[in-house]
Amino acid sequence: SDLDQRYALLAYFSGLVVREIMHHLPEDISRLPLFKLAQGEGVTDVCEMNVTFCCLDIRDKHAGALEKLTPLKAVLLAWPTMQVRPIYEFLGIQCHSGEDFMVRFILPDLERLCREHTSGTPCTLPKQYFQLLDQLQEFVSEGLSKVIEAAMDKQIFLSASGSPSTASSLVDP
């Protein structure tokens, strides 16, 4: 389509600018409508300061589930094309595997939800908490070590008393 062609040209010329004239300010480049949102939801700039812009590898079998669980402080961009990748790298936009995304974004969000829980009964936790736990279970059952190590140190479970606890503190010695 015409929009796809214009986007491809913008990406190509922006890539040339980044490669050839590295003295351009990142703020100038971040204002370009060059950054496609994940799941074809349009394009954006990356000027917003209070969020983390990142990508999730679409080849990862967990990508679809993780996209639905992306925390509010993160914006998922489409996986970059070869032309756009140098721009992402120049601006520090990180591309994550599912495992890295789980450790970087999902586990901290699980910990936040658990900390915010004050009633002491699991049935009052938000639905998102259980969706995040389900995804964690997927990674743990596959034996993905980065996720298992990171999860052991996070207070993402409720103890019998209703206080946030780490997984290792809930296991009998």
Rosetta silent file (secondary structure, phi, psi, omega in degrees, C-alpha in Angstrom):
SEQUENCE: SDLDQRYALLAYFSGLVVREIMHHLPEDISRLPLFKLAQGEGVTDVCEMNVTFCCLDIRDKHAGALEKLTPLKAVLLAWPTMQVRPIYEFLGIQCHSGEDFMVRFILPDLERLCREHTSGTPCTLPKQYFQLLDQLQEFVSEGLSKVIEAAMDKQIFLSASGSPSTASSLVDP
SCORE:     score description
SCORE:     0.000 S_00000001
   1 L     0.000  168.279 -179.691    0.000    0.000    0.000 S_00000001
   2 H   -62.692  -39.040  179.179    0.984    3.636   -0.277 S_00000001
   3 H   -64.639  -41.429  178.029    1.411    3.903    3.501 S_00000001
   4 H   -63.772  -39.351  178.894    3.759    0.894    3.557 S_00000001
   5 H   -65.954  -42.675  178.609    5.856    2.396    0.757 S_00000001
   6 H   -63.847  -40.622  179.005    6.126    5.743    2.547 S_00000001
   7 H   -63.247  -44.022 -179.542    7.096    3.966    5.757 S_00000001
   8 H   -61.859  -41.669  177.765    9.750    1.916    3.959 S_00000001
   9 H   -65.067  -43.870  178.487   11.252    5.071    2.420 S_00000001
  10 H   -61.229  -42.912  179.067   11.240    6.881    5.756 S_00000001
  11 H   -63.011  -44.267 -178.815   12.911    3.895    7.423 S_00000001
  12 H   -61.739  -51.140 -177.869   15.526    3.661    4.690 S_00000001
  13 H   -68.206  -34.086  176.616   16.464    7.349    4.760 S_00000001
  14 H   -65.708  -38.972  176.699   16.408    7.463    8.551 S_00000001
  15 H   -61.377  -41.480  177.257   18.778    4.507    8.593 S_00000001
  16 H   -61.821  -43.627 -179.868   21.147    6.359    6.284 S_00000001
  17 H   -60.413  -46.469 -177.802   21.040    9.402    8.536 S_00000001
  18 H   -64.591  -42.582 -178.990   21.839    7.362   11.634 S_00000001
  19 H   -68.106  -41.588 -171.611   24.684    5.487    9.961 S_00000001
  20 H   -91.250  -30.661 -174.316   26.281    8.482    8.251 S_00000001
  21 L  -128.136   74.634 -175.148   25.597   11.380   10.607 S_00000001
  22 L   -70.250   -5.833  179.679   25.808   10.029   14.141 S_00000001
  23 L   -81.228   -3.943  174.535   25.942   13.557   15.572 S_00000001
  24 L   -60.035  141.155  179.280   22.160   13.868   15.107 S_00000001
  25 L   -72.645  135.874  176.731   20.490   14.189   18.440 S_00000001
  26 H   -54.959  -32.795  179.887   18.541   11.123   19.560 S_00000001
  27 H   -61.706  -37.194  178.685   15.663   13.497   20.415 S_00000001
  28 H   -64.995  -45.855 -177.646   15.397   14.500   16.749 S_00000001
  29 H   -70.307  -36.795 -177.873   15.274   10.922   15.543 S_00000001
  30 H   -66.211  -16.893  178.573   12.908    9.790   18.301 S_00000001
  31 L   -81.678  -12.678 -178.653   10.298   12.272   17.015 S_00000001
  32 L   -68.653  140.564  176.525   10.038   10.544   13.634 S_00000001
  33 L   -79.015   62.308 -168.902    6.852    8.489   13.093 S_00000001
  34 L  -109.831   -8.668 -168.498    9.120    5.560   12.356 S_00000001
  35 E  -106.302  106.452  179.999    8.293    3.149   15.125 S_00000001
  36 E   -74.830  136.418  175.959    5.595    0.604   14.374 S_00000001
  37 E   -78.223  152.355  178.429    3.621   -0.596   17.346 S_00000001
  38 H   -60.231  153.810  178.028    3.365   -4.340   17.963 S_00000001
  39 H    60.600   30.104  173.239    0.404   -6.183   16.445 S_00000001
  40 H    60.830   34.623 -177.365    0.006   -3.616   13.644 S_00000001
  41 L   -89.109   19.051  178.909   -1.588   -0.966   15.869 S_00000001
  42 L   109.713 -162.894  179.207   -0.077    1.951   13.926 S_00000001
  43 E  -124.840  162.764 -179.727    3.095    3.975   14.330 S_00000001
  44 E  -150.107  168.275  166.118    4.437    6.213   17.066 S_00000001
  45 L   -95.263  177.349  179.780    7.378    8.333   18.032 S_00000001
  46 L  -122.982   43.416 -177.090    9.418    7.346   21.068 S_00000001
  47 L   -86.978  -22.125 -175.729    9.504   10.697   22.859 S_00000001
  48 L   -59.651  133.318 -171.496    7.442    9.773   25.919 S_00000001
  49 L   -89.384  -27.732 -171.793    9.701    9.828   28.952 S_00000001
  50 L   -95.345   16.835  177.649    7.893    7.670   31.527 S_00000001
  51 L  -131.521  161.490  175.558    7.739    4.462   29.519 S_00000001
  52 E  -106.599  123.783  176.081   10.210    1.938   28.179 S_00000001
  53 E   -92.374  131.754 -177.745   10.038    1.249   24.465 S_00000001
  54 E  -155.048  174.985  178.773   11.122   -2.274   23.567 S_00000001
  55 E  -127.742  152.706  177.292   10.536   -5.195   21.209 S_00000001
  56 E  -121.682  127.068 -176.931    9.630   -8.794   21.791 S_00000001
  57 L   -58.863  115.966 -176.360   10.968  -11.427   19.413 S_00000001
  58 L   -69.641  -14.373  177.552    7.949  -12.572   17.396 S_00000001
  59 L   -80.821  -12.714  179.940    9.593  -15.956   16.812 S_00000001
  60 L   -72.403  132.179 -176.103    9.398  -16.705   20.535 S_00000001
  61 L   -66.680  -15.889  178.889    6.533  -19.103   21.277 S_00000001
  62 L   -94.268   -3.029 -172.270    5.532  -17.018   24.313 S_00000001
  63 H   -55.266  -47.672 -177.385    5.386  -13.714   22.393 S_00000001
  64 H   -59.904  -45.618  179.988    1.609  -13.617   21.925 S_00000001
  65 H   -67.751  -40.627 -178.840    0.838  -14.254   25.588 S_00000001
  66 H   -67.865  -35.635  178.001    3.519  -11.844   26.796 S_00000001
  67 H   -58.593  -40.033 -178.907    2.270   -9.056   24.509 S_00000001
  68 H   -69.115  -19.658 -176.397   -1.131   -9.251   26.199 S_00000001
  69 L  -104.958    8.747 -177.099    0.518   -8.914   29.616 S_00000001
  70 L   -56.850  127.114  179.611    2.799   -5.970   28.845 S_00000001
  71 L   -65.016  162.034 -178.148    2.896   -3.633   31.871 S_00000001
  72 L   -62.588  -28.135 -177.149    1.708   -0.041   31.611 S_00000001
  73 L   -84.160    8.773  179.280    5.248    1.342   31.842 S_00000001
  74 E  -128.927  145.966  174.883    6.295   -0.445   28.636 S_00000001
  75 E  -123.975  121.383  179.851    5.327    0.048   25.001 S_00000001
  76 E   -86.018  126.016  174.960    5.928   -2.838   22.640 S_00000001
  77 E  -100.949  158.296  176.571    7.162   -1.908   19.221 S_00000001
  78 L   -64.131  150.431  177.801    7.139   -4.195   16.201 S_00000001
  79 L   -58.031  131.506 -173.090   10.270   -6.259   15.675 S_00000001
  80 L   -72.428  145.615  172.105   12.597   -4.008   13.643 S_00000001
  81 L   -76.838  170.806  178.271   13.399   -4.581   10.005 S_00000001
  82 L   -58.717  -35.939 -178.748   17.021   -4.552    8.880 S_00000001
  83 L   -69.594  -34.576 -174.451   16.610   -0.915    7.816 S_00000001
  84 L   -90.087  -23.470 -175.556   15.214    0.209   11.175 S_00000001
  85 H   -52.447  -44.048  178.781   17.395   -1.906   13.501 S_00000001
  86 H   -60.276  -31.516  178.691   20.336    0.587   13.506 S_00000001
  87 H   -70.697  -43.407  177.014   17.933    3.317   14.595 S_00000001
  88 H   -57.966  -45.820 -178.965   16.572    1.159   17.420 S_00000001
  89 H   -63.987  -41.804  179.466   20.138    0.429   18.538 S_00000001
  90 H   -61.059  -38.001 -178.594   21.121    4.108   18.312 S_00000001
  91 H   -88.587   -2.719  178.682   18.167    5.078   20.520 S_00000001
  92 L    78.077   21.056  177.126   18.732    2.225   22.969 S_00000001
  93 L   -79.249  118.114 -174.349   15.479    0.411   22.181 S_00000001
  94 E   -89.778  142.428  175.878   16.092   -3.134   23.333 S_00000001
  95 E  -106.391  123.421 -172.536   14.900   -6.254   21.559 S_00000001
  96 E  -113.421  148.072  165.473   14.097   -9.073   23.988 S_00000001
  97 L   -76.985  168.028  177.626   13.578  -12.805   23.833 S_00000001
  98 H   -59.121  -40.618 -179.441   10.497  -14.037   25.687 S_00000001
  99 H   -63.814  -45.677  178.999   12.683  -15.158   28.582 S_00000001
 100 H   -65.848  -39.153  178.611   14.416  -11.770   28.898 S_00000001
 101 H   -63.254  -39.932  178.675   11.088   -9.930   28.583 S_00000001
 102 H   -61.099  -45.566 -178.482    9.649  -12.088   31.379 S_00000001
 103 H   -69.030  -43.196 -173.888   12.568  -11.238   33.681 S_00000001
 104 H   -75.732  -36.155 -172.294   12.725   -7.530   32.772 S_00000001
 105 H  -118.630  -45.988 -171.258    9.013   -6.647   32.713 S_00000001
 106 H   -74.644  -46.406 -179.807    6.631   -9.382   33.845 S_00000001
 107 H   -61.532  -43.167  175.506    8.286  -10.488   37.111 S_00000001
 108 H   -62.423  -34.046  178.106    8.567   -6.913   38.444 S_00000001
 109 H   -69.494  -38.236  175.426    4.907   -6.353   37.569 S_00000001
 110 H   -60.431  -43.867  179.769    3.971   -9.558   39.405 S_00000001
 111 H   -63.472  -40.768  178.579    5.907   -8.324   42.426 S_00000001
 112 H   -62.195  -46.539  179.923    4.151   -4.945   42.267 S_00000001
 113 H   -61.896  -39.132  179.936    0.704   -6.568   42.155 S_00000001
 114 H   -67.691  -42.185  179.101    1.577   -8.814   45.082 S_00000001
 115 H   -64.181  -37.157 -178.391    2.890   -5.871   47.156 S_00000001
 116 H   -73.123  -15.899 -178.085   -0.241   -3.835   46.447 S_00000001
 117 L   -76.226  121.940 -175.657   -2.427   -6.683   47.685 S_00000001
 118 L  -118.874  -11.125 -172.499   -3.466   -5.931   51.248 S_00000001
 119 L   -81.473  -19.373  178.776   -6.497   -8.091   52.033 S_00000001
 120 L    83.443    3.316  177.321   -4.623  -11.365   52.535 S_00000001
 121 L  -121.653  129.274 -177.502   -6.952  -13.467   50.370 S_00000001
 122 H   -59.619  -27.392 -175.853   -5.960  -14.610   46.882 S_00000001
 123 H   -68.569  -14.716  178.565   -9.504  -14.243   45.536 S_00000001
 124 H   -95.810   -1.710  175.315   -9.242  -10.437   45.754 S_00000001
 125 L   -68.140  148.566  179.094   -6.071  -10.231   43.662 S_00000001
 126 L   -65.401  152.820 -179.581   -6.624   -8.767   40.183 S_00000001
 127 H   -54.863  -36.352 -178.480   -7.154  -11.162   37.289 S_00000001
 128 H   -59.187  -34.581  179.285   -3.892   -9.947   35.753 S_00000001
 129 H   -57.468  -45.370 -177.966   -1.953  -11.386   38.724 S_00000001
 130 H   -72.117  -32.437  175.235   -3.151  -14.890   37.902 S_00000001
 131 H   -65.445  -40.111  177.870   -2.490  -14.416   34.187 S_00000001
 132 H   -66.026  -41.638  177.416    1.079  -13.402   35.034 S_00000001
 133 H   -62.855  -39.681  177.643    1.465  -16.424   37.330 S_00000001
 134 H   -59.725  -43.137 -179.881    0.186  -18.703   34.552 S_00000001
 135 H   -67.327  -38.838  176.480    2.825  -17.336   32.199 S_00000001
 136 H   -60.006  -42.974  179.383    5.489  -17.757   34.885 S_00000001
 137 H   -59.688  -38.013  177.534    4.430  -21.394   35.288 S_00000001
 138 H   -59.213  -47.288 -178.493    4.933  -21.908   31.532 S_00000001
 139 H   -67.244  -42.628 -178.665    8.519  -20.679   31.740 S_00000001
 140 H   -65.334  -41.435 -178.883    9.315  -22.608   34.920 S_00000001
 141 H   -66.227  -23.484  176.313    7.906  -25.864   33.535 S_00000001
 142 L   -85.330   -5.320  177.902   10.212  -25.458   30.514 S_00000001
 143 L    72.177   30.437 -179.358   13.175  -25.080   32.870 S_00000001
 144 L   -77.153  108.297 -166.968   14.236  -21.651   31.590 S_00000001
 145 H   -63.605  -37.649 -179.988   16.966  -20.780   34.080 S_00000001
 146 H   -59.808  -43.556 -178.646   16.951  -16.963   33.795 S_00000001
 147 H   -68.755  -43.315 -179.046   13.267  -16.855   34.710 S_00000001
 148 H   -62.107  -46.955  179.717   13.611  -19.425   37.508 S_00000001
 149 H   -60.900  -45.401 -178.751   16.575  -17.579   39.069 S_00000001
 150 H   -67.028  -38.032 -178.085   14.859  -14.205   38.864 S_00000001
 151 H   -68.421  -31.461 -178.286   11.558  -15.550   40.219 S_00000001
 152 H   -63.787  -29.643 -176.523   13.221  -17.088   43.279 S_00000001
 153 L   -94.599   -3.683 -177.614   14.308  -13.644   44.496 S_00000001
 154 L   -97.613  145.063  175.742   11.037  -11.799   43.885 S_00000001
 155 E   -87.618   82.413 -173.840    8.218  -11.465   46.387 S_00000001
 156 E  -118.304    5.237  179.476    5.547  -12.671   43.983 S_00000001
 157 E  -122.866  155.530  176.212    3.656  -15.201   46.091 S_00000001
 158 E   -98.580  132.863  175.678    1.388  -14.821   49.102 S_00000001
 159 L   -77.474  176.354  179.080    2.246  -16.709   52.278 S_00000001
 160 L   -59.448  -29.628  179.985   -0.440  -18.322   54.439 S_00000001
 161 L   -82.228   -6.672  179.275   -0.625  -15.066   56.418 S_00000001
 162 L    91.762    3.941  178.928   -1.258  -13.089   53.214 S_00000001
 163 L   -90.328  149.725  178.154    2.082  -11.289   53.145 S_00000001
 164 E   -62.442  138.107 -177.705    4.229  -11.203   50.003 S_00000001
 165 E  -141.275  157.870  173.920    6.884  -13.938   50.006 S_00000001
 166 E   -84.541  160.234  178.989    9.616  -15.320   47.801 S_00000001
 167 H   -62.170  -40.918 -177.622    9.294  -18.802   46.356 S_00000001
 168 H   -65.691  -28.807  179.335   12.303  -20.017   48.322 S_00000001
 169 H   -77.570  -16.275 -179.190   10.760  -18.905   51.648 S_00000001
 170 H   -92.652   -8.486 -177.236    7.601  -20.930   50.955 S_00000001
 171 L   -91.964  132.647  176.100    9.428  -24.213   50.306 S_00000001
 172 L   -69.436  137.818  179.889    9.996  -26.550   53.259 S_00000001
 173 L   -69.311    0.000    0.000   13.702  -27.322   53.810 S_00000001
